[in-house]
Short mmCIF file of C-alpha atoms in Angstrom, two decimals:
data_model
loop_
_atom_site.label_atom_id
_atom_site.label_comp_id
_atom_site.label_asym_id
_atom_site.label_seq_id
_atom_site.Cartn_x
_atom_site.Cartn_y
_atom_site.Cartn_z
CA ASP T 572 56.10 158.27 93.02
CA ILE T 573 53.61 158.91 90.14
CA GLN T 574 52.70 155.35 88.17
CA LEU T 575 51.93 156.22 84.59
CA THR T 576 50.23 153.49 83.33
CA GLN T 577 48.86 153.24 79.15
CA SER T 578 45.84 150.58 77.88
CA PRO T 579 45.62 148.37 75.35
CA SER T 580 49.21 147.82 75.07
CA PHE T 581 49.44 147.13 71.15
CA LEU T 582 46.64 148.44 68.79
CA SER T 583 45.87 147.58 65.48
CA ALA T 584 43.85 150.09 63.36
CA SER T 585 42.95 150.54 59.13
CA LEU T 586 44.24 153.57 57.15
CA GLY T 587 41.89 156.57 58.09
CA ASP T 588 40.33 154.73 61.45
CA ARG T 589 39.67 157.02 64.40
CA VAL T 590 42.48 155.26 67.05
CA THR T 591 41.71 156.46 71.01
CA MET T 592 44.22 155.13 73.71
CA THR T 593 44.59 156.14 77.01
CA CYS T 594 47.29 156.74 79.98
CA ARG T 595 45.73 156.98 83.67
CA ALA T 596 47.65 158.40 86.25
CA SER T 597 48.46 157.10 89.88
CA GLN T 598 47.53 160.43 91.43
CA GLY T 599 45.62 163.47 90.02
CA ILE T 600 48.82 165.66 88.14
CA ALA T 601 45.66 167.75 86.85
CA THR T 602 46.75 168.61 82.50
CA SER T 603 50.49 167.86 83.89
CA LEU T 604 50.24 165.25 80.84
CA ILE T 605 52.74 165.03 77.88
CA TRP T 606 52.40 162.79 74.61
CA TYR T 607 55.43 161.65 73.07
CA GLN T 608 55.31 159.58 69.35
CA GLN T 609 58.69 157.51 68.51
CA LYS T 610 58.88 155.74 65.14
CA PRO T 611 61.22 152.96 64.93
CA GLY T 612 65.12 153.95 65.28
CA LYS T 613 64.43 158.09 65.54
CA ALA T 614 64.52 159.87 69.07
CA PRO T 615 60.84 161.03 70.33
CA LYS T 616 59.25 163.66 69.20
CA LEU T 617 56.17 166.27 70.86
CA LEU T 618 53.17 165.59 69.84
CA ILE T 619 50.90 167.67 73.47
CA TYR T 620 51.84 168.56 75.24
CA SER T 621 49.41 170.36 78.88
CA ALA T 622 47.84 167.15 78.06
CA SER T 623 45.01 169.37 74.92
CA THR T 624 47.68 171.94 73.77
CA LEU T 625 48.59 170.54 70.26
CA GLN T 626 52.20 171.16 69.56
CA SER T 627 53.84 173.55 66.34
CA GLY T 628 54.16 171.79 63.48
CA VAL T 629 52.34 168.57 64.40
CA PRO T 630 48.72 166.95 62.20
CA SER T 631 45.82 168.21 64.00
CA ARG T 632 44.72 164.27 62.92
CA PHE T 633 46.37 164.30 66.57
CA SER T 634 44.18 165.81 69.59
CA GLY T 635 44.71 165.14 73.56
CA SER T 636 42.09 165.55 76.43
CA GLY T 637 41.48 164.82 80.32
CA SER T 638 42.73 166.38 83.51
CA GLY T 639 43.26 164.68 86.74
CA THR T 640 44.09 161.15 86.73
CA GLU T 641 42.67 159.80 82.54
CA PHE T 642 44.06 161.31 79.87
CA THR T 643 43.09 159.78 76.13
CA LEU T 644 45.40 160.69 72.78
CA THR T 645 42.92 160.61 69.87
CA ILE T 646 43.56 160.20 65.86
CA SER T 647 41.41 160.65 64.00
CA SER T 648 41.96 159.58 61.17
CA LEU T 649 44.83 156.54 60.77
CA GLN T 650 47.91 157.86 58.51
CA PRO T 651 50.77 155.45 57.56
CA GLU T 652 53.23 156.95 58.47
CA ASP T 653 51.76 157.25 62.28
CA LEU T 654 53.00 153.99 63.05
CA ALA T 655 54.76 153.94 66.20
CA THR T 656 54.66 153.57 69.07
CA TYR T 657 52.86 156.43 71.69
CA TYR T 658 54.64 157.05 74.56
CA CYS T 659 52.28 159.78 78.10
CA GLN T 660 54.83 160.90 80.34
CA HIS T 661 53.74 163.68 83.76
CA VAL T 662 55.53 166.38 84.69
CA ARG T 663 53.96 166.90 87.70
CA GLY T 664 56.62 166.91 90.43
CA TYR T 665 59.64 164.02 90.62
CA PRO T 666 60.61 161.84 89.63
CA GLN T 667 59.58 163.09 85.62
CA THR T 668 57.89 158.78 84.79
CA PHE T 669 57.09 157.77 81.14
CA GLY T 670 53.63 155.30 80.56
CA PRO T 671 55.07 152.14 79.42
CA GLY T 672 54.52 153.09 75.80
CA THR T 673 51.26 151.66 73.37
CA LYS T 674 53.07 150.37 69.72
CA LEU T 675 50.73 151.69 67.15
CA GLU T 676 50.58 149.51 64.49
CA ILE T 677 48.63 149.16 61.22
CA LYS T 678 46.45 146.77 59.65
CA GLU N 433 67.46 175.21 62.93
CA VAL N 434 68.26 173.60 66.93
CA GLN N 435 69.90 171.37 67.37
CA LEU N 436 71.33 168.38 69.72
CA VAL N 437 73.95 165.93 69.11
CA GLU N 438 75.30 163.34 71.88
CA SER N 439 78.09 161.50 72.49
CA GLY N 440 80.99 159.34 74.53
CA GLY N 441 79.10 156.89 74.24
CA ALA N 442 81.05 152.99 73.72
CA LEU N 443 81.61 150.16 75.57
CA VAL N 444 82.43 149.83 79.72
CA GLN N 445 82.51 146.82 82.27
CA PRO N 446 80.56 147.37 84.62
CA GLY N 447 81.79 149.37 87.65
CA GLY N 448 83.56 151.44 84.81
CA SER N 449 82.84 154.28 84.14
CA LEU N 450 81.71 156.87 81.59
CA ARG N 451 80.91 160.52 80.64
CA LEU N 452 77.89 161.76 78.06
CA SER N 453 78.29 165.24 76.00
CA CYS N 454 75.91 167.15 74.50
CA VAL N 455 75.77 169.77 71.74
CA GLY N 456 73.46 171.99 71.24
CA SER N 457 73.10 174.63 68.75
CA GLY N 458 69.84 176.75 66.87
CA PHE N 459 69.35 177.99 70.12
CA THR N 460 70.46 179.93 72.74
CA PHE N 461 71.56 176.78 74.99
CA SER N 462 71.92 178.84 78.48
CA ASP N 463 67.62 179.41 78.00
CA HIS N 464 66.97 176.60 78.53
CA TYR N 465 67.11 173.49 81.82
CA MET N 466 68.45 170.41 80.10
CA ASP N 467 67.27 165.93 80.78
CA TRP N 468 68.56 163.82 80.32
CA VAL N 469 65.78 159.89 79.08
CA ARG N 470 67.36 156.83 78.01
CA GLN N 471 65.31 153.69 76.84
CA ALA N 472 66.82 150.32 76.60
CA PRO N 473 67.25 147.38 73.84
CA GLY N 474 64.07 147.14 73.38
CA GLN N 475 62.37 148.88 76.30
CA GLY N 476 60.21 152.28 77.58
CA LEU N 477 61.00 155.55 78.18
CA GLU N 478 63.02 156.89 81.47
CA TRP N 479 64.10 159.93 82.48
CA VAL N 480 67.17 159.85 84.18
CA ALA N 481 68.08 163.91 85.08
CA ARG N 482 67.39 167.54 84.85
CA ILE N 483 70.00 170.54 85.30
CA ARG N 484 67.43 173.93 85.25
CA ASN N 485 69.62 177.31 83.86
CA ARG N 486 71.49 179.60 84.75
CA ALA N 487 68.38 181.43 86.38
CA ASN N 488 67.30 178.52 88.24
CA LYS N 489 70.64 178.37 89.84
CA TYR N 490 71.23 175.72 87.55
CA THR N 491 69.55 173.28 90.11
CA THR N 492 69.65 169.15 89.92
CA GLU N 493 66.96 166.45 89.86
CA TYR N 494 68.49 163.10 89.27
CA ALA N 495 66.17 159.44 89.34
CA ALA N 496 66.34 156.99 92.07
CA SER N 497 67.83 154.82 89.74
CA ALA N 498 70.64 157.95 89.30
CA LYS N 499 70.47 159.52 92.22
CA GLY N 500 74.49 159.26 93.35
CA ARG N 501 76.16 157.92 90.23
CA PHE N 502 75.97 159.87 88.39
CA THR N 503 75.40 164.17 87.68
CA ILE N 504 74.71 166.04 85.21
CA SER N 505 76.86 169.51 84.90
CA ARG N 506 76.68 172.03 81.93
CA ASP N 507 79.06 175.16 80.63
CA ASP N 508 76.94 177.09 79.07
CA SER N 509 80.12 179.11 77.03
CA LYS N 510 80.20 175.63 75.39
CA ASN N 511 77.16 175.15 74.56
CA SER N 512 77.86 171.76 77.17
CA LEU N 513 76.07 169.39 78.08
CA TYR N 514 76.28 166.67 80.07
CA LEU N 515 76.43 163.34 81.93
CA GLN N 516 78.89 161.38 84.31
CA MET N 517 78.09 158.31 84.67
CA ASN N 518 80.20 155.82 87.39
CA SER N 519 79.58 152.56 89.19
CA LEU N 520 77.93 151.29 85.81
CA THR N 521 75.31 148.26 85.69
CA ILE N 522 74.60 145.93 82.61
CA GLU N 523 71.56 147.89 83.68
CA ASP N 524 72.38 151.38 82.55
CA THR N 525 72.88 149.56 78.87
CA ALA N 526 70.69 151.75 77.08
CA ILE N 527 70.59 154.25 74.37
CA TYR N 528 70.85 157.94 76.48
CA TYR N 529 69.03 161.31 74.94
CA CYS N 530 69.75 164.40 75.78
CA ALA N 531 66.81 167.02 75.67
CA ARG N 532 65.51 170.29 76.29
CA GLY N 533 62.62 171.60 78.31
CA GLY N 534 60.46 173.79 76.60
CA VAL N 535 56.75 175.08 76.99
CA ALA N 536 55.32 173.04 79.81
CA ALA N 537 58.45 171.09 81.25
CA ALA N 538 58.00 169.29 77.69
CA TYR N 539 60.70 167.75 75.52
CA ASP N 540 60.66 169.73 72.21
CA TYR N 541 63.46 168.71 70.89
CA TRP N 542 65.52 165.63 71.57
CA GLY N 543 69.25 164.18 70.25
CA GLN N 544 69.22 161.09 68.38
CA GLY N 545 69.99 159.27 71.35
CA ILE N 546 74.09 157.51 72.74
CA LEU N 547 74.59 153.74 73.03
CA VAL N 548 76.02 152.95 75.98
CA THR N 549 76.68 149.35 76.21
CA VAL N 550 77.65 147.80 80.24
CA SER N 551 78.95 144.89 79.70
CA SER N 552 82.31 142.18 80.63
#
């Protein structure tokens, strides 16, 4: 099975900051990587698919990059509504595992 | 507007069974593969099962934790997805989400989630 790790586990940043978080796969998955945002008490929301394609309706301050085993999610200017936990998921075969998440806090 | 609404969550004893349902609306349900994803209290997301659409012969996939105990099914005439869960253990306690498969295998819509509690 392909394992995903995310770093950091917790991230504290100030409004307006540029924020970057990483997802690493235990083996190459090309660009078969998805990013979701989950706000407290809510269902996850799709942000980015195919590692770098922004889902319709998602603010352009979110961007994704990477291929193979290392991927990043970047928020260019942190907003209050970005308080959430961010999960990556691979879709390269089964099981389609999720990473453990990065919890983003606003300073 | 696309909506997914789960139901069937309950408190059940270890070893018991439960059937979850998810009704979709606002889209052509039969066109999409559908998944169940769960989240234990305070924990991360765990993919549980997938059922493909008619064009892909309704084939299924399961996580190791679900294989042999859970059965995913669908009734396109009712726009409904199901998860039959047997031999439940405490470790199955979680919020269960149904999710719609979209472009590039991403879940573009999720239900609100339904709580399953396994406890004696």
